[in-house]
C-alpha atoms as a printed R data frame, in Angstrom:
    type eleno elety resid chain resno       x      y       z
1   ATOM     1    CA   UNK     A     1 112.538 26.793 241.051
2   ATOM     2    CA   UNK     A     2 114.941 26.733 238.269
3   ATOM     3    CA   UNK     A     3 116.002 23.291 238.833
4   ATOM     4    CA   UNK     A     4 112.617 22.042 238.261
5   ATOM     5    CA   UNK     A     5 111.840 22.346 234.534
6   ATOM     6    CA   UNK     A     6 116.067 21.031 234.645
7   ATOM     7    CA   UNK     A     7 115.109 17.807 236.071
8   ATOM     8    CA   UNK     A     8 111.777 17.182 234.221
9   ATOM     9    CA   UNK     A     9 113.311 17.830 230.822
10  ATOM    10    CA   UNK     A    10 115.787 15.388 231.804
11  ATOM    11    CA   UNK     A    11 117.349 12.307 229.535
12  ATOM    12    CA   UNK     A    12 116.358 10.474 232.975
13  ATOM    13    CA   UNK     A    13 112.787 11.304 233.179
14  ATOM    14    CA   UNK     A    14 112.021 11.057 229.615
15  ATOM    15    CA   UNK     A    15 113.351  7.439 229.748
16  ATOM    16    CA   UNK     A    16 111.945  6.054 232.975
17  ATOM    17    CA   UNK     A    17 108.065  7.294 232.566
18  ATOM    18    CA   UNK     A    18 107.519  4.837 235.326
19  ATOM    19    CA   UNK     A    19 108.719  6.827 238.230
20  ATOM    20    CA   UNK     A    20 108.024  9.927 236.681
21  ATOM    21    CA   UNK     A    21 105.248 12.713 236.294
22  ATOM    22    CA   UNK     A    22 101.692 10.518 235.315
23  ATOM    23    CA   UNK     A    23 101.102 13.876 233.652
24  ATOM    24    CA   UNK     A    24 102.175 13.077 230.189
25  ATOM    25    CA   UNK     A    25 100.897  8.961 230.666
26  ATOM    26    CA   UNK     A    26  97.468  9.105 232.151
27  ATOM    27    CA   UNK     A    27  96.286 13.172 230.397
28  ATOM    28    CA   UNK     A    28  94.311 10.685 227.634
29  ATOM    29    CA   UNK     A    29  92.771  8.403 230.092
30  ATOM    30    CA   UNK     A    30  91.618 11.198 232.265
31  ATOM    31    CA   UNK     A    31  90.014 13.245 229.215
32  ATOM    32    CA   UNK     A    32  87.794  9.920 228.815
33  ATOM    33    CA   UNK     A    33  87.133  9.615 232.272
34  ATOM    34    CA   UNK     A    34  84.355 10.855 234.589
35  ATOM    35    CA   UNK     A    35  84.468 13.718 236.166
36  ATOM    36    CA   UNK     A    36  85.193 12.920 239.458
37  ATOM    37    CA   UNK     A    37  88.544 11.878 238.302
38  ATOM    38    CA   UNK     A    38  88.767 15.143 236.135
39  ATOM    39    CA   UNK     A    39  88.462 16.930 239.345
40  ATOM    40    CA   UNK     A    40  91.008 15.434 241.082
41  ATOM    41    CA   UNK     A    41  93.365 16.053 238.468
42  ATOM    42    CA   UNK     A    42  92.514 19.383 237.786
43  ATOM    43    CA   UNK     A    43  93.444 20.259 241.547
44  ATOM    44    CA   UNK     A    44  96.897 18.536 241.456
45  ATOM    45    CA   UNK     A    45  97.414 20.249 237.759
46  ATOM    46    CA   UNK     A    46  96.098 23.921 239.851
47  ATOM    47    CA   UNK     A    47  98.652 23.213 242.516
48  ATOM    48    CA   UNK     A    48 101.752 22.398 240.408
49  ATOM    49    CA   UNK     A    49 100.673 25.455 238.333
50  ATOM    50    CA   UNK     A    50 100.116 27.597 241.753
51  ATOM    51    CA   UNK     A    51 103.751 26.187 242.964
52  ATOM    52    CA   UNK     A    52 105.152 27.807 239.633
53  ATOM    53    CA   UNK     A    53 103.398 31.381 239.991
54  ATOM    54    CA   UNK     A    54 105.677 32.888 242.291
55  ATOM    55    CA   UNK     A    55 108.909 32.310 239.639
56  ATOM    56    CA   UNK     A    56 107.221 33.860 237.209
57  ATOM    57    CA   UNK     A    57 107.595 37.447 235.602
58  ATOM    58    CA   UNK     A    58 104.606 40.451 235.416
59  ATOM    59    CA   UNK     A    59 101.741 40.519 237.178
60  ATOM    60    CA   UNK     A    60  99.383 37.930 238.701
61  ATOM    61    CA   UNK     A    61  97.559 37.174 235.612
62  ATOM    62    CA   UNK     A    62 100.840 37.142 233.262
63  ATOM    63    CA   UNK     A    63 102.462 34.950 236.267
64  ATOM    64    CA   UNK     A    64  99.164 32.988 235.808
65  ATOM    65    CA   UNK     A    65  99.200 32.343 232.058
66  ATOM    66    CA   UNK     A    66 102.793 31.833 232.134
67  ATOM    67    CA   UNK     A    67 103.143 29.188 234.873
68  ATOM    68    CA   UNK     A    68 100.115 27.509 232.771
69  ATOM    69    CA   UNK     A    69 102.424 28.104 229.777
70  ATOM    70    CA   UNK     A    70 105.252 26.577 230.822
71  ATOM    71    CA   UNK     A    71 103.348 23.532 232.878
72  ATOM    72    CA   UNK     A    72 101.958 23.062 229.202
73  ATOM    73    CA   UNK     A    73 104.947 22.945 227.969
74  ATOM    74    CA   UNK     A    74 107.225 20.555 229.412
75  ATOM    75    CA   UNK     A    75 104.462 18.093 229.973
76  ATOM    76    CA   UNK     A    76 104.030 18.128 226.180
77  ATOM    77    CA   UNK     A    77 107.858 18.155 225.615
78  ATOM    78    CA   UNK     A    78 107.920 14.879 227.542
79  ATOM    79    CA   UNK     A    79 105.339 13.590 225.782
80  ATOM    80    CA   UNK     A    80 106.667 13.825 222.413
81  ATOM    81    CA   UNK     A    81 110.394 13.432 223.020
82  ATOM    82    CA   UNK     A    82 108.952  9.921 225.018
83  ATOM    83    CA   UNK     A    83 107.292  8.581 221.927
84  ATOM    84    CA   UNK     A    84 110.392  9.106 219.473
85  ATOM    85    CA   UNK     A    85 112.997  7.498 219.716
86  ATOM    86    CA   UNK     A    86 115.610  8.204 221.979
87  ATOM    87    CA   UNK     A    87 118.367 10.560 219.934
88  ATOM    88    CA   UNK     A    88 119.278 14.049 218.685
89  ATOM    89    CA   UNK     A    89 116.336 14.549 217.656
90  ATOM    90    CA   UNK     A    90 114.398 14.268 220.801
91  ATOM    91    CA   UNK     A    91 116.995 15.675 223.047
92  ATOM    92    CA   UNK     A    92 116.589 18.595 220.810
93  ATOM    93    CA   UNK     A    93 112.853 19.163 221.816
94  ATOM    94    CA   UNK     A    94 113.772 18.538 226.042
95  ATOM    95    CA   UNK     A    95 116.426 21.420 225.147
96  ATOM    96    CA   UNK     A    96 114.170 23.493 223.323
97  ATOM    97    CA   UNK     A    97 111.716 23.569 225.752
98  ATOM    98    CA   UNK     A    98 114.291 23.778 228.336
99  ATOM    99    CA   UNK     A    99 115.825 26.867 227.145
100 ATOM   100    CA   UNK     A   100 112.222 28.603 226.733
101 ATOM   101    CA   UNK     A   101 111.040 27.071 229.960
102 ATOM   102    CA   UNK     A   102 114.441 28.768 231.976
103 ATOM   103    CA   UNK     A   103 114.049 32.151 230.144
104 ATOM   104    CA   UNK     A   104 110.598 32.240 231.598
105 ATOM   105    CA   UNK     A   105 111.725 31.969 235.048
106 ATOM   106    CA   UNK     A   106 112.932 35.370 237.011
107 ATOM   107    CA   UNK     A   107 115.848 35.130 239.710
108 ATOM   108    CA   UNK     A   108 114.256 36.472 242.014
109 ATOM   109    CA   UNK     A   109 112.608 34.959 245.204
């Protein structure tokens, strides 16, 4: 699990939004949207946050709020570090959120 927040914080990702996570693109067109399409992305946003549960510390609602936490997280990191412009300064927030992101994660299976 630890390699996934690694990867997604990643100069690569950032740069190539096109064959990355639609998370951080598509969030404001599916606020606007009906629900129908709410739904389904509130079931593929459940999953990724059940996938991160088990790597999680405490108990099943702290492992709850904390996989939402850090799904929150590095979608916004992306978000923001995608609309500056590529440098320290958004390499800085991918790092940030990296470091927070890894501290949240426990070693063990």
């Amino acid at each position: 699990m630890s390699w996934a927040p690694i990867v997604y914080l990643s100069d690569q990702h950032r740069d190539d939004p096109g064959h990355g996570c639609v998370m951080p693109a598509l969030s404001a067109d599916v606020a606007r949207a009906g629900d129908p399409v709410r739904e389904a992305y509130q079931q593929r946003v459940t999953a990724v946050v059940e996938a991160f549960i088990p790597a999680m510390h405490g108990t099943e609602e702290e492992k709850q709020q904390q996989a939402w936490t850090l799904l929150a997280s590095i979608v916004g990191a992306i978000t923001i570090a995608r609309a500056l412009p590529s440098g320290a300064q958004a390499r800085a927030i991918l790092d940030a959120v990296l470091t927070a992101a890894l501290n949240s994660i426990t070693d063990e299976p």
